[in-house]
Amino acid sequence: MTNKHKPMHGTAKAAGCSHARLGNFCKLFPDLPSWADDCGGVSQCDAEAMAAALGGPGGLMHDAGNSSGDSGIPAGYTFFSQFVDHDITLDTTSNLHGAPQTNSAINELPNLRSASLDLDCIYGLGPEAMPFMYDQTQPGRMLTGSEVDGIANPLDVPRNEEGRALIGDPRNDENIFVSQLQLLFLRFHNKRMIGANFEEAQLDCRFHYQHIVLYDLLKRVCDPDIYDFAVPKIEFNAGQEAEDRDYPFCNIVDHCHRICMPVEFSVAAYRFGHTMVRSAYPANEEYPVIELFDERFGTLGFGQVPPELTIDWRYLLEVERCHPYAKSKALDHLLADELIRMPDPVVGRNAPANDRSLAFRNLLRGYALALPSGQAVAQALQAKGYPITAISSDQIRDIPGWDCATEGLSCDPAVHTPLFFYLMREAAVLGEGNHLGPVASAILMEVFGTMLVNCDTFLKDSHWAPDPCVAKWGGLTLADIVRYVDA
Ligand code: HEM
């Protein structure tokens, strides 16, 4: 039973991995020139033109005709990868339409999430600092359920009267699928509270979650050669003292032991999920096709999940054998129409057409944060020892409409390729739409590897293994959490 006399601190204990000690942004490769420098200098106007040609409405990345196929990855992982993003990175300070930042300015940018897989998007700063997310009648339990305008939905995240979610990261209410995933983890925590105190349940949830990130999510989305290269190194180095570690190769831990968030990851590689998003999904048996932002239900982001749209995860994950489920969109350079025309609640009422496109934003943010080109990062990772095959300029430009779209740009994007675009092309060319290519995968393994090796993670606890009552089908997957919570 819950011990009411135990303290209920909500933060991780490892130095530098705690929400109480947030880090900043930084670069994985601070010595590489930016893409704009590689091009001999690119003005703000020319950068906007490049971002519009590739990523704007009607640009090369706009999947206007819904022509991109499926990957083999269950659609639920799209929203789980978004959920993980919201656990580890949040930039509210950089200027989308700003001039390229210097390395020292980037090092000063605060990351408002702890880069540590500690589920701060669930726990916030803990029950003492953020009591409004916690059940005051049952200490240690997270609140669930909403009532807005007289409509009750017990299977929703908690909300205030205006319908705004009372959760650790507001972005986990940006669409109803990620919002329902937030609910899933709130319910998972509450179920793990039975027979445990808050800190035990919190640690247990974090460990299960970290295990799923390393052995389920990353295995599905990464290039298999890079994954197999990195995972044994992560497992081994987690058991070593800091001075004896030889992996990850890049050092993104500062002298205060805080992990900084590399912009190559947050502005390019870990935005891979944007290509996995579809414009429409099944919600449940009654609503097998709803739009990501569906005007019929007013679900344009940041509002109550209507009770009839409660997500049945069997339609998005392999929860039951033989139950059909949707797959994520192929990983390629195309982004779904819903993401090229994002609604007001996500981008603001007065946003111009280009700013409504996530592809445009990713590319322009990459310019503003002085990301290196894809080619430069591929070479730098090769030099570190990763088994990287780079893609050629011909492979990058092998897209219908390339010549017309890129005509007149000041720098040929097939020769010097903005990092996000390069990574999406390598997923299409080398990953054949089923997973990321080697460069994106190596960036992911470097950054997740740093978190898993440096923080208090399940890898540091040789006695810990997933609870067999959760992982009933063998290896622990996201679907196990659904089965366990719904049992
Ligand atoms: C489901 C629909 C999604 C929408 C509407 C969405 C929307 C957005 C928006 C508007 C931004 C800010 C862009 C900028 O101004 O630079 C953003 C950032 C980001 N997104 Fe998504 N996103 C979605 C899914 C995902 C997924 C599936 C992933 C996972 C891989 C992801 C990863 C990221 C990351 C890493 C950032 C940068 C976060 C930061 O450092 O502040 N997103 N997204």
Short mmCIF file of C-alpha atoms and ligand atoms in Angstrom, two decimals:
data_model
loop_
_atom_site.label_atom_id
_atom_site.label_comp_id
_atom_site.label_asym_id
_atom_site.label_seq_id
_atom_site.Cartn_x
_atom_site.Cartn_y
_atom_site.Cartn_z
CA MET A 1 0.00 0.00 0.00
CA THR A 2 1.03 3.61 -0.47
CA ASN A 3 3.13 4.91 2.42
CA LYS A 4 1.67 8.35 3.03
CA HIS A 5 4.58 9.34 5.26
CA LYS A 6 7.25 8.90 2.60
CA PRO A 7 8.40 12.06 0.81
CA MET A 8 7.12 12.38 -2.74
CA HIS A 9 9.87 14.07 -4.66
CA GLY A 10 9.23 13.95 -8.36
CA THR A 11 12.68 14.40 -9.85
CA ALA A 12 15.44 12.02 -10.87
CA LYS A 13 18.39 11.88 -8.53
CA ALA A 14 21.33 11.50 -10.89
CA ALA A 15 23.49 14.58 -11.17
CA GLY A 16 22.71 16.48 -14.34
CA CYS A 17 19.77 14.28 -15.28
CA SER A 18 17.23 15.97 -13.10
CA HIS A 19 14.40 18.21 -14.17
CA ALA A 20 15.53 20.57 -11.46
CA ARG A 21 18.75 21.18 -13.44
CA LEU A 22 17.79 21.79 -17.02
CA GLY A 23 20.51 22.08 -19.64
CA ASN A 24 20.87 24.22 -22.74
CA PHE A 25 21.07 23.48 -26.44
CA CYS A 26 24.44 22.87 -28.09
CA LYS A 27 26.01 21.31 -31.16
CA LEU A 28 27.06 17.71 -31.62
CA PHE A 29 29.68 18.91 -34.10
CA PRO A 30 30.60 22.46 -33.09
CA ASP A 31 33.57 22.53 -35.48
CA LEU A 32 31.60 21.86 -38.65
CA PRO A 33 30.67 24.84 -40.82
CA SER A 34 26.97 25.57 -41.12
CA TRP A 35 25.07 24.62 -44.26
CA ALA A 36 24.92 28.33 -45.13
CA ASP A 37 28.70 28.68 -44.74
CA ASP A 38 29.22 25.59 -46.92
CA CYS A 39 27.20 27.38 -49.57
CA GLY A 40 29.49 30.40 -49.33
CA GLY A 41 26.95 32.37 -47.26
CA VAL A 42 23.17 32.38 -47.66
CA SER A 43 21.07 35.48 -46.95
CA GLN A 44 17.88 35.31 -44.87
CA CYS A 45 15.85 35.86 -48.06
CA ASP A 46 17.62 33.05 -49.90
CA ALA A 47 17.20 30.72 -46.92
CA GLU A 48 13.45 31.42 -46.86
CA ALA A 49 13.32 30.75 -50.61
CA MET A 50 15.09 27.41 -50.13
CA ALA A 51 12.79 26.43 -47.22
CA ALA A 52 9.73 27.37 -49.30
CA ALA A 53 10.89 25.51 -52.43
CA LEU A 54 11.56 22.34 -50.48
CA GLY A 55 9.17 22.60 -47.54
CA GLY A 56 6.46 25.18 -48.28
CA PRO A 57 2.92 24.46 -49.50
CA GLY A 58 3.30 22.92 -52.98
CA GLY A 59 7.02 22.38 -52.36
CA LEU A 60 8.93 19.15 -52.89
CA MET A 61 8.14 17.86 -49.38
CA HIS A 62 4.37 18.44 -49.60
CA ASP A 63 2.54 15.13 -49.95
CA ALA A 64 -0.49 16.89 -51.38
CA GLY A 65 -1.76 13.78 -53.17
CA ASN A 66 -1.20 11.45 -50.22
CA SER A 67 1.17 9.45 -52.43
CA SER A 68 3.63 8.29 -49.78
CA GLY A 69 3.15 4.63 -48.85
CA ASP A 70 3.23 2.85 -45.49
CA SER A 71 6.26 1.87 -43.44
CA GLY A 72 6.17 -1.41 -41.49
CA ILE A 73 6.00 0.52 -38.21
CA PRO A 74 2.66 0.53 -36.34
CA ALA A 75 1.13 4.03 -36.40
CA GLY A 76 1.11 4.29 -32.61
CA TYR A 77 4.90 4.72 -32.66
CA THR A 78 4.51 8.02 -34.50
CA PHE A 79 2.83 9.48 -31.44
CA PHE A 80 5.10 7.66 -29.05
CA SER A 81 8.11 9.23 -30.76
CA GLN A 82 6.39 12.61 -30.43
CA PHE A 83 5.77 11.87 -26.75
CA VAL A 84 9.50 11.08 -26.30
CA ASP A 85 10.40 14.36 -28.05
CA HIS A 86 8.25 16.20 -25.52
CA ASP A 87 10.08 14.47 -22.69
CA ILE A 88 13.52 15.64 -23.75
CA THR A 89 13.52 18.82 -25.83
CA LEU A 90 11.69 22.16 -25.86
CA ASP A 91 12.95 25.34 -27.46
CA THR A 92 10.70 28.33 -26.87
CA THR A 93 13.37 30.97 -27.36
CA SER A 94 15.01 30.76 -30.78
CA ASN A 95 13.70 32.94 -33.59
CA LEU A 96 12.30 31.05 -36.61
CA HIS A 97 12.94 33.98 -38.93
CA GLY A 98 16.24 34.96 -37.34
CA ALA A 99 19.77 35.15 -38.71
CA PRO A 100 22.02 32.11 -38.12
CA GLN A 101 23.12 31.87 -34.50
CA THR A 102 26.72 31.51 -33.37
CA ASN A 103 27.77 28.43 -31.42
CA SER A 104 28.03 30.45 -28.23
CA ALA A 105 24.50 31.85 -28.70
CA ILE A 106 23.19 28.29 -29.23
CA ASN A 107 24.99 27.16 -26.08
CA GLU A 108 23.02 29.84 -24.21
CA LEU A 109 19.61 28.70 -25.50
CA PRO A 110 17.71 26.98 -22.67
CA ASN A 111 16.21 23.54 -23.24
CA LEU A 112 13.02 23.60 -21.18
CA ARG A 113 12.86 19.79 -20.86
CA SER A 114 15.41 17.64 -19.09
CA ALA A 115 17.38 15.64 -21.65
CA SER A 116 17.12 12.47 -19.63
CA LEU A 117 14.14 10.17 -20.38
CA ASP A 118 12.74 10.94 -16.94
CA LEU A 119 9.12 11.41 -18.06
CA ASP A 120 9.02 15.02 -16.92
CA CYS A 121 6.22 15.42 -19.49
CA ILE A 122 4.21 13.16 -17.13
CA TYR A 123 5.49 14.16 -13.70
CA GLY A 124 6.34 17.81 -14.29
CA LEU A 125 8.33 19.04 -11.30
CA GLY A 126 6.63 16.50 -9.06
CA PRO A 127 3.67 16.48 -6.67
CA GLU A 128 5.03 19.17 -4.37
CA ALA A 129 5.83 21.72 -7.07
CA MET A 130 2.92 20.92 -9.41
CA PRO A 131 0.11 19.62 -7.16
CA PHE A 132 -2.59 20.49 -9.74
CA MET A 133 -1.59 17.40 -11.77
CA TYR A 134 -1.85 15.05 -8.79
CA ASP A 135 -4.81 13.46 -7.04
CA GLN A 136 -4.98 15.13 -3.62
CA THR A 137 -7.30 12.44 -2.27
CA GLN A 138 -4.96 9.56 -3.17
CA PRO A 139 -1.36 10.74 -2.68
CA GLY A 140 1.02 9.85 -5.47
CA ARG A 141 -1.63 9.20 -8.10
CA MET A 142 -1.86 11.31 -11.22
CA LEU A 143 -5.17 13.01 -12.04
CA THR A 144 -7.06 11.72 -15.08
CA GLY A 145 -10.40 12.63 -16.66
CA SER A 146 -11.95 15.90 -17.76
CA GLU A 147 -15.24 17.79 -17.66
CA VAL A 148 -15.52 20.71 -20.06
CA ASP A 149 -18.77 22.58 -20.86
CA GLY A 150 -20.72 19.89 -19.04
CA ILE A 151 -19.19 17.05 -21.08
CA ALA A 152 -17.37 14.49 -18.97
CA ASN A 153 -14.69 12.22 -20.38
CA PRO A 154 -13.09 9.99 -17.76
CA LEU A 155 -10.71 8.70 -20.45
CA ASP A 156 -9.10 12.09 -21.08
CA VAL A 157 -6.20 13.96 -19.53
CA PRO A 158 -7.19 16.35 -16.72
CA ARG A 159 -8.22 19.84 -17.88
CA ASN A 160 -9.22 23.21 -16.53
CA GLU A 161 -12.62 24.79 -17.32
CA GLU A 162 -11.33 26.17 -20.60
CA GLY A 163 -10.33 22.70 -21.72
CA ARG A 164 -6.58 23.28 -21.38
CA ALA A 165 -4.72 20.15 -20.33
CA LEU A 166 -3.15 20.10 -16.83
CA ILE A 167 -0.15 18.01 -17.79
CA GLY A 168 3.65 18.14 -17.61
CA ASP A 169 4.09 19.34 -21.19
CA PRO A 170 1.27 21.20 -22.96
CA ARG A 171 2.46 19.85 -26.32
CA ASN A 172 1.19 16.42 -25.32
CA ASP A 173 -2.25 17.81 -26.09
CA GLU A 174 -1.35 19.05 -29.56
CA ASN A 175 -3.40 16.30 -31.23
CA ILE A 176 -5.79 13.77 -29.73
CA PHE A 177 -3.47 10.79 -30.34
CA VAL A 178 -0.52 12.13 -28.38
CA SER A 179 -2.98 13.34 -25.74
CA GLN A 180 -4.36 9.81 -25.35
CA LEU A 181 -0.81 8.49 -25.12
CA GLN A 182 -0.22 10.92 -22.25
CA LEU A 183 -3.33 9.43 -20.63
CA LEU A 184 -1.96 5.92 -21.19
CA PHE A 185 1.20 6.75 -19.22
CA LEU A 186 -0.78 8.55 -16.48
CA ARG A 187 -2.86 5.39 -16.12
CA PHE A 188 0.25 3.21 -16.22
CA HIS A 189 1.73 5.19 -13.33
CA ASN A 190 -1.50 4.92 -11.35
CA LYS A 191 -1.63 1.17 -11.80
CA ARG A 192 2.02 0.85 -10.72
CA MET A 193 1.12 2.78 -7.53
CA ILE A 194 -0.73 -0.27 -6.23
CA GLY A 195 1.51 -1.64 -3.51
CA ALA A 196 4.19 1.00 -4.09
CA ASN A 197 4.90 4.53 -2.98
CA PHE A 198 5.18 7.42 -5.43
CA GLU A 199 8.92 7.29 -5.89
CA GLU A 200 8.92 3.55 -6.48
CA ALA A 201 6.11 3.77 -9.01
CA GLN A 202 7.77 6.71 -10.75
CA LEU A 203 11.10 4.91 -11.06
CA ASP A 204 9.39 1.75 -12.24
CA CYS A 205 7.48 3.68 -14.94
CA ARG A 206 10.65 5.45 -16.04
CA PHE A 207 12.55 2.17 -16.33
CA HIS A 208 9.81 0.50 -18.38
CA TYR A 209 9.62 3.58 -20.58
CA GLN A 210 13.41 3.76 -21.08
CA HIS A 211 13.46 0.08 -21.94
CA ILE A 212 10.80 0.66 -24.59
CA VAL A 213 12.73 3.62 -26.02
CA LEU A 214 15.97 1.64 -26.36
CA TYR A 215 14.79 -1.83 -27.32
CA ASP A 216 11.47 -1.13 -29.03
CA LEU A 217 11.25 2.39 -30.52
CA LEU A 218 14.88 2.82 -31.59
CA LYS A 219 15.07 -0.73 -32.92
CA ARG A 220 12.09 -0.04 -35.14
CA VAL A 221 13.11 3.36 -36.47
CA CYS A 222 16.90 3.08 -36.77
CA ASP A 223 19.08 1.59 -39.48
CA PRO A 224 19.77 -1.99 -38.24
CA ASP A 225 23.55 -1.78 -38.78
CA ILE A 226 23.87 1.42 -36.79
CA TYR A 227 21.54 0.11 -34.07
CA ASP A 228 23.53 -3.13 -33.73
CA PHE A 229 26.78 -1.13 -33.69
CA ALA A 230 25.62 1.20 -30.91
CA VAL A 231 23.48 -0.85 -28.52
CA PRO A 232 26.23 -3.14 -27.11
CA LYS A 233 28.39 -0.04 -26.59
CA ILE A 234 25.57 1.67 -24.69
CA GLU A 235 24.95 -1.39 -22.54
CA PHE A 236 28.65 -1.77 -21.76
CA ASN A 237 29.40 1.90 -21.11
CA ALA A 238 26.42 2.33 -18.77
CA GLY A 239 28.32 0.11 -16.34
CA GLN A 240 31.60 2.07 -16.60
CA GLU A 241 32.81 5.07 -14.59
CA ALA A 242 32.56 8.32 -16.57
CA GLU A 243 36.32 8.52 -17.18
CA ASP A 244 36.44 4.98 -18.60
CA ARG A 245 33.65 5.36 -21.14
CA ASP A 246 34.42 5.16 -24.85
CA TYR A 247 30.89 5.66 -26.13
CA PRO A 248 29.00 7.80 -27.11
CA PHE A 249 31.70 9.40 -29.24
CA CYS A 250 30.54 13.03 -28.93
CA ASN A 251 30.68 14.76 -25.57
CA ILE A 252 27.46 16.61 -24.82
CA VAL A 253 27.76 16.54 -21.04
CA ASP A 254 28.88 19.84 -19.50
CA HIS A 255 31.11 20.39 -16.45
CA CYS A 256 28.01 20.46 -14.22
CA HIS A 257 27.12 16.98 -15.58
CA ARG A 258 24.14 18.41 -17.46
CA ILE A 259 23.35 16.94 -20.86
CA CYS A 260 22.95 19.60 -23.50
CA MET A 261 20.53 19.03 -26.35
CA PRO A 262 22.28 19.06 -29.74
CA VAL A 263 20.44 21.02 -32.41
CA GLU A 264 21.44 18.43 -35.03
CA PHE A 265 19.12 16.11 -33.05
CA SER A 266 16.31 18.46 -31.99
CA VAL A 267 16.03 20.46 -35.22
CA ALA A 268 16.71 17.67 -37.73
CA ALA A 269 17.25 14.00 -36.80
CA TYR A 270 14.62 13.71 -34.08
CA ARG A 271 12.07 15.51 -36.23
CA PHE A 272 11.99 12.27 -38.24
CA GLY A 273 8.54 11.63 -36.80
CA HIS A 274 7.12 14.42 -38.93
CA THR A 275 7.46 12.21 -42.00
CA MET A 276 5.65 9.33 -40.24
CA VAL A 277 2.51 11.38 -39.65
CA ARG A 278 -0.58 10.62 -41.74
CA SER A 279 -3.42 13.03 -42.40
CA ALA A 280 -6.00 10.50 -41.17
CA TYR A 281 -6.13 7.65 -38.65
CA PRO A 282 -8.57 5.19 -37.14
CA ALA A 283 -9.74 6.24 -33.68
CA ASN A 284 -11.88 3.24 -32.74
CA GLU A 285 -14.43 0.85 -34.20
CA GLU A 286 -17.06 3.53 -34.62
CA TYR A 287 -14.66 6.07 -36.16
CA PRO A 288 -12.23 4.15 -38.36
CA VAL A 289 -11.15 7.31 -40.26
CA ILE A 290 -10.70 10.70 -38.64
CA GLU A 291 -8.36 13.48 -39.64
CA LEU A 292 -5.38 14.30 -37.45
CA PHE A 293 -6.97 17.72 -36.92
CA ASP A 294 -10.65 17.07 -37.56
CA GLU A 295 -12.95 20.06 -37.96
CA ARG A 296 -16.06 17.86 -37.63
CA PHE A 297 -15.20 17.25 -33.99
CA GLY A 298 -13.37 20.52 -33.33
CA THR A 299 -10.24 18.52 -32.52
CA LEU A 300 -7.78 21.06 -33.89
CA GLY A 301 -5.40 20.66 -30.98
CA PHE A 302 -5.27 21.61 -27.30
CA GLY A 303 -8.85 20.75 -26.38
CA GLN A 304 -10.94 18.04 -24.78
CA VAL A 305 -10.89 14.63 -26.46
CA PRO A 306 -14.57 13.96 -27.28
CA PRO A 307 -15.69 10.76 -25.51
CA GLU A 308 -16.66 9.17 -28.85
CA LEU A 309 -13.08 9.63 -30.13
CA THR A 310 -11.42 7.84 -27.22
CA ILE A 311 -8.55 6.04 -28.93
CA ASP A 312 -8.69 2.27 -29.13
CA TRP A 313 -4.98 1.45 -29.43
CA ARG A 314 -5.75 -1.88 -31.06
CA TYR A 315 -6.20 0.15 -34.26
CA LEU A 316 -2.73 1.73 -34.01
CA LEU A 317 -0.55 -0.95 -32.37
CA GLU A 318 -0.33 -4.72 -32.38
CA VAL A 319 -2.22 -5.09 -29.13
CA GLU A 320 -4.10 -8.21 -30.21
CA ARG A 321 -2.96 -10.83 -32.68
CA CYS A 322 -4.91 -10.66 -35.93
CA HIS A 323 -6.49 -7.29 -35.09
CA PRO A 324 -5.80 -4.96 -38.04
CA TYR A 325 -3.88 -1.78 -37.19
CA ALA A 326 -2.70 1.28 -39.14
CA LYS A 327 0.95 1.73 -40.07
CA SER A 328 2.94 4.93 -39.98
CA LYS A 329 3.59 6.73 -43.23
CA ALA A 330 6.79 5.74 -45.02
CA LEU A 331 9.88 7.59 -43.80
CA ASP A 332 10.79 9.77 -46.75
CA HIS A 333 11.03 13.41 -47.78
CA LEU A 334 7.24 13.83 -47.92
CA LEU A 335 5.13 15.34 -45.13
CA ALA A 336 1.36 14.86 -44.97
CA ASP A 337 -0.93 17.69 -46.02
CA GLU A 338 -2.17 18.13 -42.43
CA LEU A 339 1.37 19.09 -41.43
CA ILE A 340 1.84 21.47 -44.34
CA ARG A 341 -1.33 23.33 -43.39
CA MET A 342 -1.23 23.21 -39.59
CA PRO A 343 -4.28 24.73 -37.85
CA ASP A 344 -4.51 27.95 -35.80
CA PRO A 345 -4.23 26.35 -32.33
CA VAL A 346 -0.84 24.88 -33.32
CA VAL A 347 0.73 27.82 -35.19
CA GLY A 348 -1.33 30.86 -34.18
CA ARG A 349 -4.19 32.60 -35.96
CA ASN A 350 -2.15 34.99 -38.07
CA ALA A 351 0.52 32.57 -39.25
CA PRO A 352 1.32 32.99 -42.97
CA ALA A 353 1.03 29.95 -45.26
CA ASN A 354 4.73 29.05 -45.15
CA ASP A 355 4.85 29.19 -41.35
CA ARG A 356 1.94 26.73 -41.23
CA SER A 357 4.13 24.15 -42.94
CA LEU A 358 6.15 21.99 -40.57
CA ALA A 359 8.61 21.11 -43.35
CA PHE A 360 9.24 24.82 -43.98
CA ARG A 361 9.67 25.45 -40.25
CA ASN A 362 12.10 22.55 -39.81
CA LEU A 363 14.28 23.78 -42.66
CA LEU A 364 14.21 27.45 -41.69
CA ARG A 365 14.84 26.61 -38.01
CA GLY A 366 17.82 24.61 -39.26
CA TYR A 367 19.18 27.73 -40.97
CA ALA A 368 18.54 29.91 -37.89
CA LEU A 369 20.34 27.41 -35.67
CA ALA A 370 23.23 27.09 -38.12
CA LEU A 371 22.95 23.34 -38.72
CA PRO A 372 25.70 21.76 -40.82
CA SER A 373 24.81 20.14 -44.14
CA GLY A 374 23.86 16.47 -44.31
CA GLN A 375 27.03 15.70 -46.25
CA ALA A 376 29.23 17.30 -43.57
CA VAL A 377 27.53 15.38 -40.76
CA ALA A 378 27.79 12.10 -42.70
CA GLN A 379 31.54 12.61 -43.02
CA ALA A 380 31.96 13.60 -39.37
CA LEU A 381 30.13 10.46 -38.18
CA GLN A 382 32.14 8.30 -40.55
CA ALA A 383 35.30 9.76 -39.04
CA LYS A 384 34.04 8.82 -35.56
CA GLY A 385 33.81 5.18 -36.69
CA TYR A 386 30.15 4.74 -37.60
CA PRO A 387 29.53 2.45 -40.60
CA ILE A 388 27.97 5.22 -42.70
CA THR A 389 27.08 5.04 -46.37
CA ALA A 390 26.45 8.56 -47.64
CA ILE A 391 23.85 9.21 -50.34
CA SER A 392 24.87 10.92 -53.56
CA SER A 393 23.63 14.19 -55.04
CA ASP A 394 21.90 12.21 -57.77
CA GLN A 395 20.02 10.20 -55.17
CA ILE A 396 19.02 13.38 -53.36
CA ARG A 397 17.64 15.04 -56.47
CA ASP A 398 15.86 11.93 -57.75
CA ILE A 399 12.42 13.41 -57.04
CA PRO A 400 9.78 14.39 -59.61
CA GLY A 401 9.73 18.16 -60.07
CA TRP A 402 13.22 18.70 -58.60
CA ASP A 403 14.55 20.92 -61.39
CA CYS A 404 11.59 23.30 -61.47
CA ALA A 405 11.36 23.55 -57.70
CA THR A 406 15.04 24.27 -57.14
CA GLU A 407 15.65 26.51 -60.15
CA GLY A 408 17.03 29.86 -59.06
CA LEU A 409 18.03 28.81 -55.56
CA SER A 410 21.34 30.38 -54.53
CA CYS A 411 22.84 27.04 -53.43
CA ASP A 412 22.18 23.62 -54.99
CA PRO A 413 20.45 21.62 -52.21
CA ALA A 414 21.54 18.33 -53.79
CA VAL A 415 25.21 19.26 -53.32
CA HIS A 416 24.97 21.07 -49.98
CA THR A 417 21.86 19.59 -48.44
CA PRO A 418 20.04 21.06 -45.43
CA LEU A 419 20.34 18.42 -42.71
CA PHE A 420 16.63 17.65 -42.23
CA PHE A 421 16.11 17.19 -45.96
CA TYR A 422 19.20 15.00 -46.27
CA LEU A 423 18.04 12.75 -43.43
CA MET A 424 14.61 12.31 -44.93
CA ARG A 425 16.11 11.51 -48.35
CA GLU A 426 18.47 8.92 -46.85
CA ALA A 427 15.46 7.29 -45.12
CA ALA A 428 13.73 7.04 -48.51
CA VAL A 429 16.82 5.89 -50.43
CA LEU A 430 18.68 3.67 -47.94
CA GLY A 431 15.90 2.84 -45.49
CA GLU A 432 13.41 2.34 -48.34
CA GLY A 433 10.80 4.15 -46.28
CA ASN A 434 10.86 1.53 -43.54
CA HIS A 435 13.40 3.11 -41.23
CA LEU A 436 15.89 5.94 -40.96
CA GLY A 437 19.21 5.92 -42.78
CA PRO A 438 22.62 5.65 -41.09
CA VAL A 439 23.29 9.34 -40.45
CA ALA A 440 19.97 10.03 -38.71
CA SER A 441 20.28 6.76 -36.78
CA ALA A 442 23.80 7.57 -35.58
CA ILE A 443 22.67 10.99 -34.34
CA LEU A 444 19.82 9.31 -32.45
CA MET A 445 22.11 6.68 -30.91
CA GLU A 446 24.65 9.34 -29.84
CA VAL A 447 22.03 11.39 -28.02
CA PHE A 448 19.90 8.60 -26.54
CA GLY A 449 23.13 6.77 -25.73
CA THR A 450 24.34 9.78 -23.72
CA MET A 451 21.11 9.88 -21.74
CA LEU A 452 21.02 6.14 -21.11
CA VAL A 453 24.68 5.92 -20.12
CA ASN A 454 24.84 9.05 -17.94
CA CYS A 455 21.52 9.18 -16.11
CA ASP A 456 19.87 6.92 -13.54
CA THR A 457 18.46 4.46 -16.06
CA PHE A 458 17.46 0.81 -15.97
CA LEU A 459 20.85 -0.02 -17.49
CA LYS A 460 22.51 1.04 -14.22
CA ASP A 461 20.42 -1.35 -12.16
CA SER A 462 21.55 -4.90 -12.86
CA HIS A 463 18.68 -6.28 -10.75
CA TRP A 464 15.95 -4.63 -12.77
CA ALA A 465 14.05 -6.34 -15.57
CA PRO A 466 10.65 -5.52 -17.06
CA ASP A 467 7.82 -6.87 -14.94
CA PRO A 468 6.63 -10.10 -16.61
CA CYS A 469 3.09 -9.05 -15.73
CA VAL A 470 3.61 -6.07 -18.06
CA ALA A 471 5.75 -7.76 -20.72
CA LYS A 472 3.47 -10.72 -21.18
CA TRP A 473 4.36 -11.43 -24.81
CA GLY A 474 8.10 -11.69 -24.21
CA GLY A 475 10.11 -8.55 -25.08
CA LEU A 476 8.61 -5.33 -23.71
CA THR A 477 6.84 -3.17 -26.30
CA LEU A 478 4.54 -0.18 -26.24
CA ALA A 479 1.59 -2.52 -26.85
CA ASP A 480 2.38 -4.23 -23.52
CA ILE A 481 1.65 -0.97 -21.72
CA VAL A 482 -1.76 -0.83 -23.41
CA ARG A 483 -2.52 -4.47 -22.58
CA TYR A 484 -1.42 -3.99 -18.97
CA VAL A 485 -3.32 -0.73 -18.41
CA ASP A 486 -6.52 -2.02 -20.03
CA ALA A 487 -6.45 -5.45 -18.34
C1 HEM B 1 1.63 14.64 -34.94
C2 HEM B 1 1.81 15.78 -35.45
C3 HEM B 1 2.91 16.76 -35.12
C4 HEM B 1 2.79 18.09 -35.16
C5 HEM B 1 1.54 18.87 -35.54
C6 HEM B 1 4.05 18.66 -34.78
C7 HEM B 1 4.30 20.00 -34.71
C8 HEM B 1 5.49 20.55 -34.36
C9 HEM B 1 5.77 21.96 -34.33
C10 HEM B 1 4.78 23.06 -34.69
C11 HEM B 1 7.03 22.12 -33.94
C12 HEM B 1 7.81 23.43 -33.81
C13 HEM B 1 8.47 23.64 -35.16
C14 HEM B 1 9.37 24.85 -35.22
O1 HEM B 1 8.85 25.96 -35.12
O2 HEM B 1 10.59 24.70 -35.40
C15 HEM B 1 7.58 20.82 -33.70
C16 HEM B 1 8.84 20.58 -33.21
C17 HEM B 1 9.35 19.34 -32.99
N1 HEM B 1 8.75 18.14 -33.28
FE1 HEM B 1 6.88 17.87 -33.96
N2 HEM B 1 4.93 17.66 -34.52
C18 HEM B 1 4.28 16.47 -34.71
C19 HEM B 1 4.81 15.22 -34.56
C20 HEM B 1 6.10 14.95 -34.16
C21 HEM B 1 6.65 13.65 -34.05
C22 HEM B 1 5.91 12.35 -34.36
C23 HEM B 1 7.93 13.81 -33.63
C24 HEM B 1 8.89 12.70 -33.32
C25 HEM B 1 9.86 12.22 -33.77
C26 HEM B 1 8.19 15.21 -33.48
C27 HEM B 1 9.39 15.78 -33.10
C28 HEM B 1 9.61 17.14 -32.95
C29 HEM B 1 10.82 17.73 -32.39
C30 HEM B 1 12.05 16.99 -31.89
C31 HEM B 1 10.63 19.09 -32.40
C32 HEM B 1 11.58 20.14 -31.81
C33 HEM B 1 11.18 20.35 -30.34
C34 HEM B 1 11.94 21.45 -29.65
O3 HEM B 1 13.15 21.30 -29.46
O4 HEM B 1 11.33 22.48 -29.28
N3 HEM B 1 7.05 15.88 -33.82
N4 HEM B 1 6.62 19.88 -33.98
#
